[in-house]
Coordinates of N, CA and C in Angstrom, one line a residue:
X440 N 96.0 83.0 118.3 CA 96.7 84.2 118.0 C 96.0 85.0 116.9
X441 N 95.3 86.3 117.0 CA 95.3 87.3 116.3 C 96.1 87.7 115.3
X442 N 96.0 88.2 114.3 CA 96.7 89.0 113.4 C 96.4 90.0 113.5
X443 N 96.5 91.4 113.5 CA 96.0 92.8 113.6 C 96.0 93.1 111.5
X444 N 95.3 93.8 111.4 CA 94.3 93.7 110.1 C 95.8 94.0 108.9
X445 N 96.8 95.4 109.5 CA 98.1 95.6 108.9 C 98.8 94.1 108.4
X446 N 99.0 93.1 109.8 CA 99.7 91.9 109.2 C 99.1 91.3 108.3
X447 N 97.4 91.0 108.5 CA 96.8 90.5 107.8 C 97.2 91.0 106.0
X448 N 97.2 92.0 105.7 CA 97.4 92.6 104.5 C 98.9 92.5 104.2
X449 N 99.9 91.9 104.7 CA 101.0 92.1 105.0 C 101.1 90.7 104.3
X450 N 101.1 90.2 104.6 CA 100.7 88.3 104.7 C 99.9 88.3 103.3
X451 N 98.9 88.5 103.3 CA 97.8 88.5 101.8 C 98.7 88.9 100.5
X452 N 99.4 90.3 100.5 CA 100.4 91.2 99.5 C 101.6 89.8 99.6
X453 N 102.2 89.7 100.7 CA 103.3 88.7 100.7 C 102.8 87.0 99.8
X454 N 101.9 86.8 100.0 CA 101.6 85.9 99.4 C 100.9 85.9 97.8
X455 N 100.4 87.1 97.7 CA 100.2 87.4 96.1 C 101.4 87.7 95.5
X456 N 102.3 88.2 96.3 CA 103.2 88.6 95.2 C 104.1 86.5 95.2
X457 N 104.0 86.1 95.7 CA 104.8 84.8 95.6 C 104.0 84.2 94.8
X458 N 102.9 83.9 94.9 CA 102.0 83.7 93.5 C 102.5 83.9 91.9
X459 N 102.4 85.3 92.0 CA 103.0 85.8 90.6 C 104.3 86.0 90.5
X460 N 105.7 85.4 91.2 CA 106.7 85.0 90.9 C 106.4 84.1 90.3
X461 N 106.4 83.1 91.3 CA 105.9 81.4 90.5 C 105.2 81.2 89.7
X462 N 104.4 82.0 89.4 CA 103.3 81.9 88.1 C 104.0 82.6 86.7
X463 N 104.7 83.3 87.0 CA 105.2 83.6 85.9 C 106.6 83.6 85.5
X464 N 107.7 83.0 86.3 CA 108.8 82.4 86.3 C 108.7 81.1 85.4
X465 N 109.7 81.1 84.2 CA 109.9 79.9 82.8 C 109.6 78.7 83.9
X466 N 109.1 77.7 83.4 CA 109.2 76.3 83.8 C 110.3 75.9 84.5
X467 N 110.9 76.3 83.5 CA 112.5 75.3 84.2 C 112.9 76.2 85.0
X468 N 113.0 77.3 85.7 CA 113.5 78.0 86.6 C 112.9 77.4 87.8
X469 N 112.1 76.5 87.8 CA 110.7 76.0 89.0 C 111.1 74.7 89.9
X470 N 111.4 74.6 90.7 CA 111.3 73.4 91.8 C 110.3 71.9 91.2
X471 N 110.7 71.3 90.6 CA 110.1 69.6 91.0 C 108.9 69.4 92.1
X472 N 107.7 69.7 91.7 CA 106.8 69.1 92.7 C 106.1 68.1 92.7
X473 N 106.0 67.3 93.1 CA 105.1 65.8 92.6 C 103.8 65.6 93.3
X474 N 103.6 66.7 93.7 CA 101.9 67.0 93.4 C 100.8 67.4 92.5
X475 N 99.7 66.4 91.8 CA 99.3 66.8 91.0 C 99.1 68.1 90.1
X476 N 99.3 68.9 89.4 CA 99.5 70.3 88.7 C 98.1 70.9 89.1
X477 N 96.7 70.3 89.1 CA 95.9 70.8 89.2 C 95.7 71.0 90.9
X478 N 96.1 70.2 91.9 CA 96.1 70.3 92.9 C 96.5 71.3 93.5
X479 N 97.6 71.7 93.0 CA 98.9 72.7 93.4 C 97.8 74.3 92.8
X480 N 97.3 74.2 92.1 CA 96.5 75.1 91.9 C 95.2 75.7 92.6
X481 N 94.4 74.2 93.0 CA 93.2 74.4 94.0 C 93.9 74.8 95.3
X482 N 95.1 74.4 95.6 CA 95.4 74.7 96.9 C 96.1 76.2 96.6
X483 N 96.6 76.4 96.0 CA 97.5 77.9 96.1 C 96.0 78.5 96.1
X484 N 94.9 78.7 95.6 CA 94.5 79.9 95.8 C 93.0 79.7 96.6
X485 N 92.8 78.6 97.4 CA 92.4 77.7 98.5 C 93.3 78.9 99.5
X486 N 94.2 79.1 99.3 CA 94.9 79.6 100.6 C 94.7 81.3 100.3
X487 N 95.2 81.8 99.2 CA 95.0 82.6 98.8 C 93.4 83.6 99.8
X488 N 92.3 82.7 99.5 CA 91.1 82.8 99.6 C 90.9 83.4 101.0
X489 N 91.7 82.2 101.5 CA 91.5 81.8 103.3 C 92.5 83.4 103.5
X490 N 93.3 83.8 103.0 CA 94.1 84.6 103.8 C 93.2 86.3 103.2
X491 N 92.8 86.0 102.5 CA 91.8 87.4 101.4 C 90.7 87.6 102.5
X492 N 89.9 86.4 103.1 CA 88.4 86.7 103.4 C 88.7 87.3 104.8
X493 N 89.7 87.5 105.4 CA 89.0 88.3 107.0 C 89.5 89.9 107.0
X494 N 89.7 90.0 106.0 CA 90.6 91.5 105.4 C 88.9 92.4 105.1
X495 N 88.1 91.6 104.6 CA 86.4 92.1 104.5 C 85.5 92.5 105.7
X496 N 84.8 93.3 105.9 CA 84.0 93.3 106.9 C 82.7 92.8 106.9
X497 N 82.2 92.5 106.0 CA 80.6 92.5 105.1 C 80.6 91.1 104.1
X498 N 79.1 90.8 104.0 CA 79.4 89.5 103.1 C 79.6 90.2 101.3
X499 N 79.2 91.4 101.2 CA 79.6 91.7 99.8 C 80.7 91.7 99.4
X500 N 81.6 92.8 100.9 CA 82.8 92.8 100.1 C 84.1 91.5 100.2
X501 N 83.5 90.6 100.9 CA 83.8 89.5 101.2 C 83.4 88.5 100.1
X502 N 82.2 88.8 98.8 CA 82.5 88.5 97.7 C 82.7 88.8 96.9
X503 N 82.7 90.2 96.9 CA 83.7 90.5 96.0 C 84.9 90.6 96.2
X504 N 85.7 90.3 97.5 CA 87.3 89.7 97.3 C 87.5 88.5 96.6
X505 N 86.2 87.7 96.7 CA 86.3 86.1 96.2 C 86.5 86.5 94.7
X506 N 85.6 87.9 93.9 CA 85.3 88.1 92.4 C 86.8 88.6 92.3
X507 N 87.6 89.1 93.1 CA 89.4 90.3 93.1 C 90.2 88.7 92.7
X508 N 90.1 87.7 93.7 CA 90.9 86.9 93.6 C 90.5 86.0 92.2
X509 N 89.8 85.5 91.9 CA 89.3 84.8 90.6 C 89.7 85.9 89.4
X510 N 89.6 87.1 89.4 CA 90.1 88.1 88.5 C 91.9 87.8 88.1
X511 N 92.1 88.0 89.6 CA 93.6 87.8 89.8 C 94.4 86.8 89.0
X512 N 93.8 85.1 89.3 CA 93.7 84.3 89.1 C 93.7 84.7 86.9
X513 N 92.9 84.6 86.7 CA 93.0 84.5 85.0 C 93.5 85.9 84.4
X514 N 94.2 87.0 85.7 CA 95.0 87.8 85.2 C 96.5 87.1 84.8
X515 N 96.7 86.2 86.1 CA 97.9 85.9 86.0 C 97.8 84.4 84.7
X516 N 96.9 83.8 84.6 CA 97.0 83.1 83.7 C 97.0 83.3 82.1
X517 N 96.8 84.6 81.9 CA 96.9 85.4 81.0 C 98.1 85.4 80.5
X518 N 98.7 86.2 82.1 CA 100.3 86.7 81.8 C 101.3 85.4 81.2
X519 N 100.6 83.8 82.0 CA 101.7 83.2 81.5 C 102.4 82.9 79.7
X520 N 101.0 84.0 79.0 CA 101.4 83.4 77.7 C 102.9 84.8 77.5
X521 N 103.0 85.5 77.9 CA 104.0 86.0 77.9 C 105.5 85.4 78.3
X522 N 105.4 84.3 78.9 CA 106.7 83.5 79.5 C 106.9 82.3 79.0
X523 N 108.9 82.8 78.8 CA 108.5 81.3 78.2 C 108.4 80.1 78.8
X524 N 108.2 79.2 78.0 CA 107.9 77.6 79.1 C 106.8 77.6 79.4
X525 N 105.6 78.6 79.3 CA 104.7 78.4 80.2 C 103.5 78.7 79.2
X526 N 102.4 78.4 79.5 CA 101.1 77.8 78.3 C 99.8 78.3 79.2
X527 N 99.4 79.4 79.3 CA 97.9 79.7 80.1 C 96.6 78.7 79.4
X528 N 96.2 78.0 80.2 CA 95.3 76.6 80.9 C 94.1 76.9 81.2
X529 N 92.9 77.0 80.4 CA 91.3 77.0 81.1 C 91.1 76.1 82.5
X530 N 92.3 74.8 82.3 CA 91.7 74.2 83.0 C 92.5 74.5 84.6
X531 N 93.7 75.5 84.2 CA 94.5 75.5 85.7 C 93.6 76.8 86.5
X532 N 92.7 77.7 85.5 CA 92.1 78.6 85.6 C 90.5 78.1 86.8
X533 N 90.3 77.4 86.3 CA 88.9 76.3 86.9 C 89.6 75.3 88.2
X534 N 90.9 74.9 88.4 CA 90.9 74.0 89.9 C 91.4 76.0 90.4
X535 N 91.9 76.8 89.9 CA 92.4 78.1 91.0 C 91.1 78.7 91.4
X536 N 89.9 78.5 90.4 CA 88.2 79.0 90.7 C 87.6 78.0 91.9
X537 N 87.8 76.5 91.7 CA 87.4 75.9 92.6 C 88.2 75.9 94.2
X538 N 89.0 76.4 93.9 CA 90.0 76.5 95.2 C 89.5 77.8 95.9
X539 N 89.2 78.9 94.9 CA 88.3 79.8 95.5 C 87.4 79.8 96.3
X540 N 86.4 79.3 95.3 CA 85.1 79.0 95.6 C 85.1 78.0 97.4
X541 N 85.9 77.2 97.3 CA 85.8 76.2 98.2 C 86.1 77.0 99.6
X542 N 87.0 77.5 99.5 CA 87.7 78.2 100.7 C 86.4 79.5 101.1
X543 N 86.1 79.7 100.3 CA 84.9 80.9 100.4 C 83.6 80.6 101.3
X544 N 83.2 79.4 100.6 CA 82.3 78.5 101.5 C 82.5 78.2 102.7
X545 N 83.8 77.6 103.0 CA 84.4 77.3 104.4 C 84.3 78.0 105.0
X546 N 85.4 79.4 104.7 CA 85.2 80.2 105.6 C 83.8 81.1 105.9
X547 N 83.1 81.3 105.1 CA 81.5 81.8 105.5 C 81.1 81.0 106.7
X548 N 81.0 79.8 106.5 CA 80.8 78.7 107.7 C 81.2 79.2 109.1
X549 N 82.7 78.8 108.6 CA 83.1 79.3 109.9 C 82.7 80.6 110.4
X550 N 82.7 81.6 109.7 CA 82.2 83.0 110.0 C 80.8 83.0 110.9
X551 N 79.7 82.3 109.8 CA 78.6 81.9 110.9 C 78.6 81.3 112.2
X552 N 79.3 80.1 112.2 CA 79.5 79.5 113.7 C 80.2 80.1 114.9
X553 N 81.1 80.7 114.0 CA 81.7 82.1 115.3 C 80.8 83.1 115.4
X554 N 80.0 83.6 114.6 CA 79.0 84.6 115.1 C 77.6 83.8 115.9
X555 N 77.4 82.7 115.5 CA 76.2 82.3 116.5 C 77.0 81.8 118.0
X556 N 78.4 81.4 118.3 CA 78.8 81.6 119.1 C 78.8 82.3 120.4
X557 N 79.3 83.7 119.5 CA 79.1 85.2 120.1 C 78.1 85.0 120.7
X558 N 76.9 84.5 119.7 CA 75.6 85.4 120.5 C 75.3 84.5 121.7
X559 N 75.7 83.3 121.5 CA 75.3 82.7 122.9 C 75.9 82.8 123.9
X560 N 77.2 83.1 123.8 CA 77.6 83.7 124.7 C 77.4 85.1 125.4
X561 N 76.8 85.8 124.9 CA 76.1 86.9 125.1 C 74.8 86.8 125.4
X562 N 74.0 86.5 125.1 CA 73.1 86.1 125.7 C 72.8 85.1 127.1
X563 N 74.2 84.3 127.3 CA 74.2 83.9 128.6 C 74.7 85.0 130.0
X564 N 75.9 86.0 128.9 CA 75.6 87.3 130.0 C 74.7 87.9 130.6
X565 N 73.9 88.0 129.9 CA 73.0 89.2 129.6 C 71.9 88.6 130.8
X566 N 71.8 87.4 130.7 CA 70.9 86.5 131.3 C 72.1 86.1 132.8
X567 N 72.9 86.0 132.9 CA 73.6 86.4 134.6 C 73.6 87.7 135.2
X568 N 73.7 88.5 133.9 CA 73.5 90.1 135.0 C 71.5 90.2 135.3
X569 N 71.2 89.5 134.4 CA 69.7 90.0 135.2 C 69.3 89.3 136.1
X570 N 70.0 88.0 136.5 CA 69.9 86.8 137.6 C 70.0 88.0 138.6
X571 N 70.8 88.8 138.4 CA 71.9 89.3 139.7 C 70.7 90.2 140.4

């Protein structure tokens, strides 16, 4: 299934903004998770990443969404010194960068392997219609 580029940014905004609920909602207003703190962080913006990168058409601006989201990232960890209960972290800053970073890589990957895909598949057209 497809996303059309609208849902895609629909989905991306929907999930930034749940980000910055939860990121800057007091502690104790917060759900019990018993996954490691720093985990919960590489993965929120691990996903983050993954839902940012097909919104790009180009590998620039594809990193500079990666530079939007890491921005993002130590905007909102800024913000937490404004709430109470909550303490902005170099180090929750660095697993939300590596969660970046990681997802960024991936998906490049995959971006390449689906484009050398294409071409073989195209190129086996190209090579039936001139059989013909």
């Amino acid at each position: 299934m497809t996303l059309r580029r609208w849902q895609q940014a629909a989905l991306l905004a929907t999930y930034a903004t749940a980000i910055t609920v939860l990121s800057v909602l007091p502690s104790s207003s917060l759900p019990s998770v018993t996954l490691w703190d720093k985990a919960q962080h590489f993965i929120a913006y691990f996903l983050f990443m993954v839902f940012a990168y097909p919104l790009a058409n180009t590998a620039l601006t594809r990193f500079l969404g990666a530079v939007t989201v890491l921005a993002y990232s130590g905007f909102i960890e800024y913000l937490q010194r404004l709430t109470p209960n909550r303490v902005p972290s170099i180090e929750d800053f660095i697993a939300n960068a590596l969660g970046v970073i990681c997802a960024f890589i991936l998906m490049s990957c995959v971006s390449l392997l689906l484009a050398a895909r294409r071409e073989r598949r195209a190129a086996k057209r190209a090579v039936k219609r001139g059989a013909r």
